[in-house]
PDB file of C-alpha atoms in Angstrom:
ATOM      1  CA  THR L   1     155.657  82.093  98.654  1.00 63.00           C
ATOM      2  CA  ALA L   2     152.343  80.686  99.470  1.00 66.00           C
ATOM      3  CA  PRO L   3     153.565  76.354  99.726  1.00 68.00           C
ATOM      4  CA  PRO L   4     151.993  74.743  96.792  1.00 65.00           C
ATOM      5  CA  PRO L   5     147.955  72.750  97.401  1.00 63.00           C
ATOM      6  CA  ARG L   6     147.848  69.323  99.186  1.00 64.00           C
ATOM      7  CA  ARG L   7     146.394  66.736  97.237  1.00 62.00           C
ATOM      8  CA  HIS L   8     145.034  64.400  99.013  1.00 57.00           C
ATOM      9  CA  ARG L   9     146.392  60.524  98.504  1.00 57.00           C
ATOM     10  CA  ALA L  10     144.525  57.468  98.179  1.00 55.00           C
ATOM     11  CA  ALA L  11     144.115  55.695 100.641  1.00 55.00           C
ATOM     12  CA  ALA L  12     147.303  51.924 100.715  1.00 55.00           C
ATOM     13  CA  GLY L  13     145.094  49.638  98.607  1.00 56.00           C
ATOM     14  CA  ALA L  14     142.125  51.617  96.602  1.00 56.00           C
ATOM     15  CA  ALA L  15     142.404  51.089  93.480  1.00 55.00           C
ATOM     16  CA  PRO L  16     143.518  54.166  91.132  1.00 57.00           C
ATOM     17  CA  ALA L  17     141.163  56.635  90.310  1.00 56.00           C
ATOM     18  CA  ALA L  18     140.589  55.748  86.500  1.00 58.00           C
ATOM     19  CA  THR L  19     139.614  52.266  87.778  1.00 61.00           C
ATOM     20  CA  ARG L  20     137.478  53.588  90.768  1.00 59.00           C
ATOM     21  CA  PRO L  21     133.840  52.814  89.894  1.00 57.00           C
ATOM     22  CA  ARG L  22     131.273  55.851  90.028  1.00 57.00           C
ATOM     23  CA  ARG L  23     129.641  56.185  92.416  1.00 57.00           C
ATOM     24  CA  ALA L  24     125.633  54.828  92.375  1.00 55.00           C
ATOM     25  CA  ARG L  25     123.316  57.697  92.018  1.00 57.00           C
ATOM     26  CA  MET L  26     125.821  59.317  89.318  1.00 56.00           C
ATOM     27  CA  ASP L  27     124.422  56.198  87.115  1.00 57.00           C
ATOM     28  CA  ALA L  28     120.940  56.326  87.858  1.00 57.00           C
ATOM     29  CA  PRO L  29     118.612  57.639  85.281  1.00 65.00           C
ATOM     30  CA  ARG L  30     118.610  61.473  85.144  1.00 68.00           C
ATOM     31  CA  ARG L  31     114.349  62.119  86.357  1.00 71.00           C
ATOM     32  CA  LYS L  32     113.633  63.415  83.623  1.00 74.00           C
ATOM     33  CA  LYS L  33     111.587  66.957  84.746  1.00 77.00           C
ATOM     34  CA  LYS L  34     108.089  66.701  84.963  1.00 78.00           C
ATOM     35  CA  PRO L  35     106.205  69.219  82.025  1.00 82.00           C
ATOM     36  CA  LEU L  36     105.079  72.529  83.597  1.00 82.00           C
ATOM     37  CA  VAL L  37     100.653  72.151  84.639  1.00 86.00           C
ATOM     38  CA  PRO L  38      98.980  76.088  84.383  1.00 89.00           C
ATOM     39  CA  GLY L  39      97.133  77.173  86.413  1.00 91.00           C
ATOM     40  CA  VAL L  40      94.162  78.819  86.693  1.00 92.00           C
ATOM     41  CA  ILE L  41      93.635  82.325  88.837  1.00 93.00           C
ATOM     42  CA  TYR L  42      89.867  84.305  88.870  1.00 92.00           C
ATOM     43  CA  ILE L  43      89.896  87.830  89.286  1.00 91.00           C
ATOM     44  CA  SER L  44      86.651  88.900  90.949  1.00 90.00           C
ATOM     45  CA  ARG L  45      86.831  92.336  90.144  1.00 89.00           C
ATOM     46  CA  VAL L  46      88.182  93.664  87.875  1.00 88.00           C
ATOM     47  CA  PRO L  47      88.380  97.619  87.678  1.00 85.00           C
ATOM     48  CA  PRO L  48      87.110  99.983  85.608  1.00 80.00           C
ATOM     49  CA  SER L  49      89.689 101.536  83.638  1.00 78.00           C
ATOM     50  CA  LEU L  50      91.107  98.646  84.084  1.00 84.00           C
ATOM     51  CA  ARG L  51      91.954  96.499  79.801  1.00 87.00           C
ATOM     52  CA  PRO L  52      93.026  93.594  78.957  1.00 88.00           C
ATOM     53  CA  GLY L  53      97.184  94.250  77.522  1.00 90.00           C
ATOM     54  CA  LYS L  54      97.252  96.415  80.900  1.00 88.00           C
ATOM     55  CA  MET L  55      96.584  93.276  82.755  1.00 88.00           C
ATOM     56  CA  ARG L  56      99.362  91.401  81.494  1.00 91.00           C
ATOM     57  CA  ARG L  57     101.835  93.428  81.236  1.00 90.00           C
ATOM     58  CA  LEU L  58     101.077  93.422  85.080  1.00 89.00           C
ATOM     59  CA  LEU L  59     100.483  89.847  86.116  1.00 90.00           C
ATOM     60  CA  GLU L  60     103.533  89.401  83.568  1.00 91.00           C
ATOM     61  CA  GLN L  61     105.905  90.594  86.103  1.00 91.00           C
ATOM     62  CA  HIS L  62     104.842  87.460  87.995  1.00 91.00           C
ATOM     63  CA  GLY L  63     105.665  84.801  85.701  1.00 90.00           C
ATOM     64  CA  ASP L  64     104.458  83.463  81.816  1.00 91.00           C
ATOM     65  CA  ILE L  65     101.560  83.960  81.567  1.00 92.00           C
ATOM     66  CA  SER L  66      99.962  81.302  79.077  1.00 91.00           C
ATOM     67  CA  ASN L  67      95.925  83.037  78.325  1.00 90.00           C
ATOM     68  CA  LEU L  68      94.294  86.260  79.464  1.00 92.00           C
ATOM     69  CA  TYR L  69      90.412  86.646  79.610  1.00 90.00           C
ATOM     70  CA  LEU L  70      88.085  89.397  80.422  1.00 89.00           C
ATOM     71  CA  ALA L  71      84.429  89.058  80.436  1.00 88.00           C
ATOM     72  CA  ALA L  72      82.642  92.744  79.297  1.00 85.00           C
ATOM     73  CA  THR L  73      79.295  93.854  80.676  1.00 81.00           C
ATOM     74  CA  GLN L  74      76.540  93.326  78.015  1.00 76.00           C
ATOM     75  CA  LYS L  75      75.491  96.821  78.973  1.00 70.00           C
ATOM     76  CA  THR L  76      72.009  98.525  77.450  1.00 72.00           C
ATOM     77  CA  ARG L  77      71.476 101.101  75.226  1.00 73.00           C
ATOM     78  CA  GLU L  78      70.925 103.868  78.851  1.00 75.00           C
ATOM     79  CA  GLU L  79      73.749 102.805  80.196  1.00 71.00           C
ATOM     80  CA  LYS L  80      75.409 103.617  76.231  1.00 70.00           C
ATOM     81  CA  ARG L  81      74.460 106.546  76.583  1.00 73.00           C
ATOM     82  CA  LYS L  82      75.315 107.602  79.960  1.00 72.00           C
ATOM     83  CA  TYR L  83      79.459 105.891  79.941  1.00 67.00           C
ATOM     84  CA  GLY L  84      80.291 105.901  76.189  1.00 68.00           C
ATOM     85  CA  ARG L  85      80.222 103.102  73.710  1.00 65.00           C
ATOM     86  CA  SER L  86      83.548 102.064  75.765  1.00 71.00           C
ATOM     87  CA  LYS L  87      84.114  98.660  77.763  1.00 76.00           C
ATOM     88  CA  ARG L  88      84.420  97.402  81.444  1.00 81.00           C
ATOM     89  CA  PHE L  89      85.475  94.594  81.865  1.00 85.00           C
ATOM     90  CA  VAL L  90      83.964  93.078  85.584  1.00 85.00           C
ATOM     91  CA  GLU L  91      85.438  89.643  86.059  1.00 88.00           C
ATOM     92  CA  GLY L  92      88.497  87.557  84.635  1.00 91.00           C
ATOM     93  CA  TRP L  93      90.790  84.058  83.933  1.00 91.00           C
ATOM     94  CA  VAL L  94      94.277  83.904  83.262  1.00 93.00           C
ATOM     95  CA  GLU L  95      96.335  81.369  82.985  1.00 93.00           C
ATOM     96  CA  PHE L  96      99.359  80.570  84.399  1.00 93.00           C
ATOM     97  CA  ALA L  97     102.284  78.552  83.222  1.00 91.00           C
ATOM     98  CA  ASP L  98     102.940  77.186  85.819  1.00 91.00           C
ATOM     99  CA  LYS L  99     100.174  75.396  88.610  1.00 88.00           C
ATOM    100  CA  LYS L 100     103.489  76.752  91.264  1.00 92.00           C
ATOM    101  CA  ILE L 101     103.114  80.007  89.912  1.00 92.00           C
ATOM    102  CA  ALA L 102      99.644  80.227  89.343  1.00 92.00           C
ATOM    103  CA  LYS L 103      98.894  79.441  93.716  1.00 93.00           C
ATOM    104  CA  ARG L 104     101.765  81.776  94.648  1.00 94.00           C
ATOM    105  CA  VAL L 105     100.657  84.754  92.290  1.00 92.00           C
ATOM    106  CA  ALA L 106      96.706  84.716  94.202  1.00 93.00           C
ATOM    107  CA  ALA L 107      98.267  83.907  97.487  1.00 93.00           C
ATOM    108  CA  SER L 108     100.512  86.822  97.964  1.00 92.00           C
ATOM    109  CA  LEU L 109      98.923  89.274  95.552  1.00 91.00           C
ATOM    110  CA  ASN L 110      95.328  89.483  96.627  1.00 89.00           C
ATOM    111  CA  THR L 111      93.554  92.187  98.948  1.00 87.00           C
ATOM    112  CA  THR L 112      97.091  94.094  97.975  1.00 89.00           C
ATOM    113  CA  PRO L 113      96.833  97.973  95.627  1.00 87.00           C
ATOM    114  CA  ILE L 114      96.974  97.135  92.052  1.00 84.00           C
ATOM    115  CA  GLY L 115      99.809  99.566  92.031  1.00 77.00           C
ATOM    116  CA  ALA L 116     100.580 103.248  91.694  1.00 68.00           C
ATOM    117  CA  GLY L 117      99.130 105.456  89.304  1.00 74.00           C
ATOM    118  CA  ARG L 118      95.300 105.597  88.279  1.00 75.00           C
ATOM    119  CA  HIS L 119      94.831 102.042  90.311  1.00 70.00           C
ATOM    120  CA  ALA L 120      96.223 103.041  93.692  1.00 71.00           C
ATOM    121  CA  GLU L 121      93.285 102.661  95.821  1.00 82.00           C
ATOM    122  CA  ASP L 122      92.572  99.876  93.304  1.00 85.00           C
ATOM    123  CA  LEU L 123      93.315  96.035  95.321  1.00 89.00           C
ATOM    124  CA  TRP L 124      93.746  93.398  93.720  1.00 88.00           C
ATOM    125  CA  CYS L 125      90.960  90.091  94.085  1.00 88.00           C
ATOM    126  CA  LEU L 126      92.437  87.439  93.451  1.00 91.00           C
ATOM    127  CA  LYS L 127      91.502  83.812  93.629  1.00 92.00           C
ATOM    128  CA  TYR L 128      93.047  80.173  92.950  1.00 93.00           C
ATOM    129  CA  LEU L 129      90.691  77.471  91.372  1.00 90.00           C
ATOM    130  CA  ARG L 130      91.834  74.433  92.150  1.00 91.00           C
ATOM    131  CA  GLY L 131      91.397  71.762  89.890  1.00 87.00           C
ATOM    132  CA  PHE L 132      90.186  74.728  87.007  1.00 85.00           C
ATOM    133  CA  GLU L 133      91.505  74.037  83.898  1.00 86.00           C
ATOM    134  CA  TRP L 134      90.895  76.922  80.249  1.00 81.00           C
ATOM    135  CA  LYS L 135      88.894  74.628  78.566  1.00 84.00           C
ATOM    136  CA  HIS L 136      86.540  74.017  81.458  1.00 80.00           C
ATOM    137  CA  LEU L 137      86.282  78.204  80.421  1.00 79.00           C
ATOM    138  CA  THR L 138      85.791  77.853  76.389  1.00 79.00           C
ATOM    139  CA  GLU L 139      83.652  75.086  77.468  1.00 83.00           C
ATOM    140  CA  LYS L 140      81.269  77.174  79.638  1.00 78.00           C
ATOM    141  CA  GLN L 141      81.211  80.405  77.481  1.00 77.00           C
ATOM    142  CA  ALA L 142      80.400  78.204  73.899  1.00 80.00           C
ATOM    143  CA  TYR L 143      78.150  77.174  76.121  1.00 80.00           C
ATOM    144  CA  ASP L 144      76.740  80.657  77.110  1.00 82.00           C
ATOM    145  CA  ARG L 145      76.731  81.211  73.509  1.00 81.00           C
ATOM    146  CA  LYS L 146      75.130  78.226  71.896  1.00 85.00           C
ATOM    147  CA  VAL L 147      72.118  79.307  75.227  1.00 86.00           C
ATOM    148  CA  GLU L 148      71.678  82.352  74.268  1.00 86.00           C
ATOM    149  CA  ASP L 149      71.682  81.322  70.670  1.00 85.00           C
ATOM    150  CA  GLN L 150      68.684  79.338  71.771  1.00 87.00           C
ATOM    151  CA  ARG L 151      66.768  82.122  73.542  1.00 87.00           C
ATOM    152  CA  ALA L 152      66.934  84.495  70.713  1.00 87.00           C
ATOM    153  CA  ARG L 153      65.632  81.867  68.324  1.00 88.00           C
ATOM    154  CA  LEU L 154      63.110  80.779  70.548  1.00 89.00           C
ATOM    155  CA  ALA L 155      62.304  84.544  71.243  1.00 89.00           C
ATOM    156  CA  SER L 156      62.208  85.006  67.483  1.00 90.00           C
ATOM    157  CA  ALA L 157      59.790  82.361  66.757  1.00 90.00           C
ATOM    158  CA  HIS L 158      57.098  83.970  69.201  1.00 90.00           C
ATOM    159  CA  ALA L 159      57.132  87.109  67.702  1.00 91.00           C
ATOM    160  CA  ALA L 160      56.967  85.391  63.820  1.00 90.00           C
ATOM    161  CA  ARG L 161      53.735  83.672  66.142  1.00 91.00           C
ATOM    162  CA  GLU L 162      52.606  86.686  67.084  1.00 91.00           C
ATOM    163  CA  VAL L 163      53.138  88.961  64.121  1.00 90.00           C
ATOM    164  CA  GLY L 164      51.106  85.600  61.475  1.00 91.00           C
ATOM    165  CA  GLU L 165      48.229  85.666  65.067  1.00 91.00           C
ATOM    166  CA  TYR L 166      48.045  89.314  64.246  1.00 90.00           C
ATOM    167  CA  THR L 167      48.120  88.975  60.467  1.00 91.00           C
ATOM    168  CA  ARG L 168      45.635  86.012  60.416  1.00 92.00           C
ATOM    169  CA  LEU L 169      42.967  88.722  62.865  1.00 91.00           C
ATOM    170  CA  MET L 170      43.682  91.190  59.868  1.00 92.00           C
ATOM    171  CA  ASP L 171      42.696  89.176  56.850  1.00 92.00           C
ATOM    172  CA  GLN L 172      39.642  87.584  59.794  1.00 91.00           C
ATOM    173  CA  ARG L 173      38.385  91.335  60.342  1.00 92.00           C
ATOM    174  CA  ASP L 174      38.701  92.099  56.085  1.00 91.00           C
ATOM    175  CA  LYS L 175      36.554  89.289  55.920  1.00 91.00           C
ATOM    176  CA  GLN L 176      33.924  90.254  58.346  1.00 91.00           C
ATOM    177  CA  SER L 177      33.787  93.398  57.484  1.00 91.00           C
ATOM    178  CA  ALA L 178      33.611  93.046  53.540  1.00 90.00           C
ATOM    179  CA  ILE L 179      30.550  90.735  53.801  1.00 90.00           C
ATOM    180  CA  LYS L 180      29.613  93.578  56.042  1.00 89.00           C
ATOM    181  CA  LYS L 181      29.336  96.095  53.717  1.00 88.00           C
ATOM    182  CA  ARG L 182      27.946  93.423  50.561  1.00 88.00           C
ATOM    183  CA  LYS L 183      25.535  92.769  53.008  1.00 86.00           C
ATOM    184  CA  ARG L 184      24.582  96.166  53.133  1.00 86.00           C
ATOM    185  CA  ALA L 185      25.170  97.490  49.964  1.00 85.00           C
ATOM    186  CA  ALA L 186      22.266  93.495  48.965  1.00 83.00           C
ATOM    187  CA  GLU L 187      19.904  95.944  51.619  1.00 81.00           C
ATOM    188  CA  GLY L 188      20.468  98.957  49.857  1.00 76.00           C
ATOM    189  CA  GLU L 189      19.326  97.938  46.560  1.00 74.00           C
ATOM    190  CA  ALA L 190      16.401  95.380  47.919  1.00 68.00           C
ATOM    191  CA  ASP L 191      15.198  98.561  49.074  1.00 66.00           C
ATOM    192  CA  ASP L 192      15.350 100.868  46.638  1.00 64.00           C
ATOM    193  CA  ASP L 193      13.109  97.585  44.292  1.00 62.00           C
ATOM    194  CA  GLY L 194      11.073  97.538  46.282  1.00 55.00           C
TER     195      GLY L 194
END
């Protein structure tokens, strides 16, 4: 049989356990956990067949993703005819819920193969964007949209001016040709009379 477990005896003159003061660190107020600061990673190259859903599934293995945005190319008519209408993504941004995880993911995955199968030869091209917030990206997109709208408005106004100038010139030509016709008709009548 095993001997009974030893119990420590209180030192002589020590207060009983119930009246003993607690440790100082137990009395100190507990520190609140800091709120998680999100971190953004820039993806400089997106393989041709990688879609946002697949990108999210690949990166969610490493941490919680708050936002994901992949920028599509602006295709010309010739490219649409040649490559089809499917979107091709060029670059992207991923916001992780915790910036520590974002830094770790960018450092560990950069220049490593994306995965097996179709993407076996493609490498991750990731960079952690220090001090970058998701709102900066949305602000840039809004600014780009405004610039594009303004450019389209200016092009439309320019086209309207050109059409107006063309119609003015055509009206002027028609008036001059009508005046010449009347002069010829008047000269013809004058010759008939004389």
